[in-house]
């Protein structure tokens, strides 16, 4: 069973997942990074360019999903170093610090709140230009027009995007567009209409993009 709620950290979400023993799962690209707690371990899920297939590990998973582009400032690592990876937090922070944090979360009555507090203590003011970039691309604005609106050249935008999201703005736009489409389709919007409203050329274009990013056809994800 999966549950989530808005975090006290701006734009973030905290969640708990209690696998039902149904085997491997599938985590879709969403432009985000997560701080994870599982069986006494603290881990970081980097940004994905394709679906991440979990190994079906049992036990409770607790996570904090950062707003796109905000995790690197908290973790102290550019996002591209964690692209398509899951790593121990001790690979990024001093081992002694992580040991204390593991003990702190493990002893907490509410591991969700404890994990959230770790991120809050290291949070920095959000970069408004990155937030504007995400909002513009999520609304379907073209990358070039968005760069002009932000006063950034193509190379500068790509460099900043790689550091914040792990990949360039065009990949981020594709990921956000897929998430828009899935949200519409899960809400009952027919696929042909979903394709148009999400910004695809047509339904076959939607199908190709989803299969490439998610590893399954749209109908398979909805089912």
GROMACS .gro file of C-alpha atoms in nm, residues 56-219:
model
  164
   56UNK     CA    1   1.038  -0.632  -0.490
   57UNK     CA    2   1.226  -0.597  -0.159
   58UNK     CA    3   0.991  -0.638   0.135
   59UNK     CA    4   0.962  -0.415   0.440
   60UNK     CA    5   0.842  -0.060   0.472
   61UNK     CA    6   0.991   0.202   0.240
   62UNK     CA    7   0.984   0.566   0.351
   63UNK     CA    8   1.072   0.847   0.115
   64UNK     CA    9   1.090   1.218   0.057
   65UNK     CA   10   1.047   1.317  -0.307
   66UNK     CA   11   1.209   1.653  -0.375
   67UNK     CA   12   1.055   1.906  -0.610
   68UNK     CA   13   1.234   1.880  -0.947
   69UNK     CA   14   1.573   2.050  -0.940
   70UNK     CA   15   1.591   2.107  -0.562
   71UNK     CA   16   1.762   1.789  -0.437
   72UNK     CA   17   2.120   1.871  -0.549
   73UNK     CA   18   2.134   2.179  -0.323
   74UNK     CA   19   2.036   1.963  -0.023
   75UNK     CA   20   2.254   1.665  -0.110
   76UNK     CA   21   2.555   1.866  -0.225
   77UNK     CA   22   2.594   1.663  -0.546
   78UNK     CA   23   2.501   1.761  -0.904
   79UNK     CA   24   2.212   1.554  -1.032
   80UNK     CA   25   2.399   1.417  -1.333
   81UNK     CA   26   2.629   1.222  -1.099
   82UNK     CA   27   2.326   1.022  -0.981
   83UNK     CA   28   2.154   0.979  -1.317
   84UNK     CA   29   1.966   0.645  -1.331
   85UNK     CA   30   2.129   0.537  -1.003
   86UNK     CA   31   2.035   0.437  -0.647
   87UNK     CA   32   2.317   0.497  -0.400
   88UNK     CA   33   2.382   0.482  -0.027
   89UNK     CA   34   2.371   0.825   0.137
   90UNK     CA   35   2.709   0.739   0.286
   91UNK     CA   36   2.850   0.752  -0.069
   92UNK     CA   37   2.765   1.124  -0.070
   93UNK     CA   38   2.803   1.234   0.292
   94UNK     CA   39   3.062   1.147   0.560
   95UNK     CA   40   3.004   0.798   0.701
   96UNK     CA   41   2.994   0.921   1.061
   97UNK     CA   42   2.722   1.173   0.977
   98UNK     CA   43   2.513   0.910   0.802
   99UNK     CA   44   2.552   0.667   1.094
  100UNK     CA   45   2.407   0.928   1.328
  101UNK     CA   46   2.122   0.998   1.088
  102UNK     CA   47   2.043   0.628   1.049
  103UNK     CA   48   2.028   0.589   1.425
  104UNK     CA   49   1.807   0.897   1.448
  105UNK     CA   50   1.554   0.774   1.192
  106UNK     CA   51   1.564   0.419   1.328
  107UNK     CA   52   1.481   0.538   1.680
  108UNK     CA   53   1.204   0.775   1.571
  109UNK     CA   54   0.840   0.700   1.644
  110UNK     CA   55   0.762   0.847   1.302
  111UNK     CA   56   1.037   0.769   1.045
  112UNK     CA   57   0.856   0.981   0.786
  113UNK     CA   58   0.881   1.293   1.002
  114UNK     CA   59   1.242   1.212   1.093
  115UNK     CA   60   1.343   1.177   0.727
  116UNK     CA   61   1.160   1.498   0.643
  117UNK     CA   62   1.342   1.683   0.922
  118UNK     CA   63   1.681   1.576   0.786
  119UNK     CA   64   1.599   1.742   0.455
  120UNK     CA   65   1.452   2.050   0.623
  121UNK     CA   66   1.770   2.105   0.823
  122UNK     CA   67   1.975   2.114   0.501
  123UNK     CA   68   1.726   2.299   0.283
  124UNK     CA   69   1.827   2.619   0.107
  125UNK     CA   70   1.606   2.887  -0.051
  126UNK     CA   71   1.473   2.754  -0.384
  127UNK     CA   72   1.620   2.879  -0.709
  128UNK     CA   73   1.329   3.069  -0.861
  129UNK     CA   74   1.465   3.043  -1.214
  130UNK     CA   75   1.470   2.663  -1.189
  131UNK     CA   76   1.119   2.664  -1.051
  132UNK     CA   77   1.006   2.883  -1.341
  133UNK     CA   78   1.176   2.646  -1.584
  134UNK     CA   79   0.990   2.345  -1.444
  135UNK     CA   80   0.659   2.530  -1.440
  136UNK     CA   81   0.701   2.647  -1.801
  137UNK     CA   82   0.799   2.306  -1.937
  138UNK     CA   83   0.526   2.137  -1.734
  139UNK     CA   84   0.277   2.374  -1.898
  140UNK     CA   85   0.401   2.260  -2.239
  141UNK     CA   86   0.604   2.568  -2.333
  142UNK     CA   87   0.881   2.505  -2.590
  143UNK     CA   88   1.236   2.480  -2.455
  144UNK     CA   89   1.371   2.760  -2.675
  145UNK     CA   90   1.094   3.001  -2.577
  146UNK     CA   91   1.142   2.912  -2.210
  147UNK     CA   92   1.515   2.983  -2.235
  148UNK     CA   93   1.439   3.324  -2.384
  149UNK     CA   94   1.189   3.398  -2.106
  150UNK     CA   95   1.454   3.313  -1.846
  151UNK     CA   96   1.722   3.514  -2.024
  152UNK     CA   97   1.945   3.210  -2.068
  153UNK     CA   98   2.139   3.091  -2.370
  154UNK     CA   99   2.099   2.733  -2.490
  155UNK     CA  100   2.434   2.617  -2.349
  156UNK     CA  101   2.380   2.785  -2.015
  157UNK     CA  102   2.031   2.637  -1.985
  158UNK     CA  103   2.161   2.290  -2.069
  159UNK     CA  104   2.447   2.317  -1.817
  160UNK     CA  105   2.218   2.433  -1.537
  161UNK     CA  106   1.960   2.168  -1.623
  162UNK     CA  107   2.214   1.886  -1.606
  163UNK     CA  108   2.327   2.001  -1.262
  164UNK     CA  109   1.972   2.040  -1.131
  165UNK     CA  110   1.783   1.758  -1.306
  166UNK     CA  111   2.053   1.522  -1.432
  167UNK     CA  112   1.977   1.584  -1.799
  168UNK     CA  113   1.899   1.862  -2.042
  169UNK     CA  114   1.575   2.062  -2.067
  170UNK     CA  115   1.446   1.863  -2.365
  171UNK     CA  116   1.458   1.539  -2.168
  172UNK     CA  117   1.294   1.711  -1.872
  173UNK     CA  118   1.018   1.835  -2.104
  174UNK     CA  119   0.961   1.480  -2.233
  175UNK     CA  120   0.940   1.338  -1.882
  176UNK     CA  121   0.697   1.607  -1.762
  177UNK     CA  122   0.484   1.564  -2.075
  178UNK     CA  123   0.456   1.190  -2.012
  179UNK     CA  124   0.346   1.254  -1.654
  180UNK     CA  125   0.082   1.501  -1.779
  181UNK     CA  126  -0.046   1.244  -2.025
  182UNK     CA  127  -0.066   0.967  -1.766
  183UNK     CA  128  -0.250   1.195  -1.526
  184UNK     CA  129  -0.508   1.275  -1.795
  185UNK     CA  130  -0.546   0.912  -1.901
  186UNK     CA  131  -0.585   0.792  -1.542
  187UNK     CA  132  -0.856   1.054  -1.503
  188UNK     CA  133  -1.055   0.889  -1.780
  189UNK     CA  134  -0.960   1.111  -2.075
  190UNK     CA  135  -0.955   0.906  -2.399
  191UNK     CA  136  -0.604   0.845  -2.531
  192UNK     CA  137  -0.651   1.040  -2.855
  193UNK     CA  138  -0.765   1.344  -2.656
  194UNK     CA  139  -0.495   1.286  -2.395
  195UNK     CA  140  -0.229   1.301  -2.669
  196UNK     CA  141  -0.352   1.639  -2.794
  197UNK     CA  142  -0.399   1.793  -2.452
  198UNK     CA  143  -0.058   1.673  -2.327
  199UNK     CA  144   0.121   1.817  -2.630
  200UNK     CA  145   0.189   1.514  -2.851
  201UNK     CA  146   0.146   1.522  -3.228
  202UNK     CA  147  -0.102   1.235  -3.213
  203UNK     CA  148  -0.183   0.913  -3.026
  204UNK     CA  149   0.094   0.705  -3.194
  205UNK     CA  150   0.344   0.972  -3.084
  206UNK     CA  151   0.214   0.941  -2.728
  207UNK     CA  152   0.244   0.562  -2.745
  208UNK     CA  153   0.603   0.570  -2.870
  209UNK     CA  154   0.717   0.821  -2.609
  210UNK     CA  155   0.555   0.639  -2.318
  211UNK     CA  156   0.695   0.304  -2.423
  212UNK     CA  157   1.044   0.452  -2.457
  213UNK     CA  158   1.038   0.626  -2.119
  214UNK     CA  159   0.829   0.380  -1.918
  215UNK     CA  160   0.912   0.049  -2.085
  216UNK     CA  161   0.544  -0.041  -2.121
  217UNK     CA  162   0.257   0.073  -2.345
  218UNK     CA  163   0.015   0.328  -2.206
  219UNK     CA  164  -0.254   0.065  -2.161
   0.00000   0.00000   0.00000
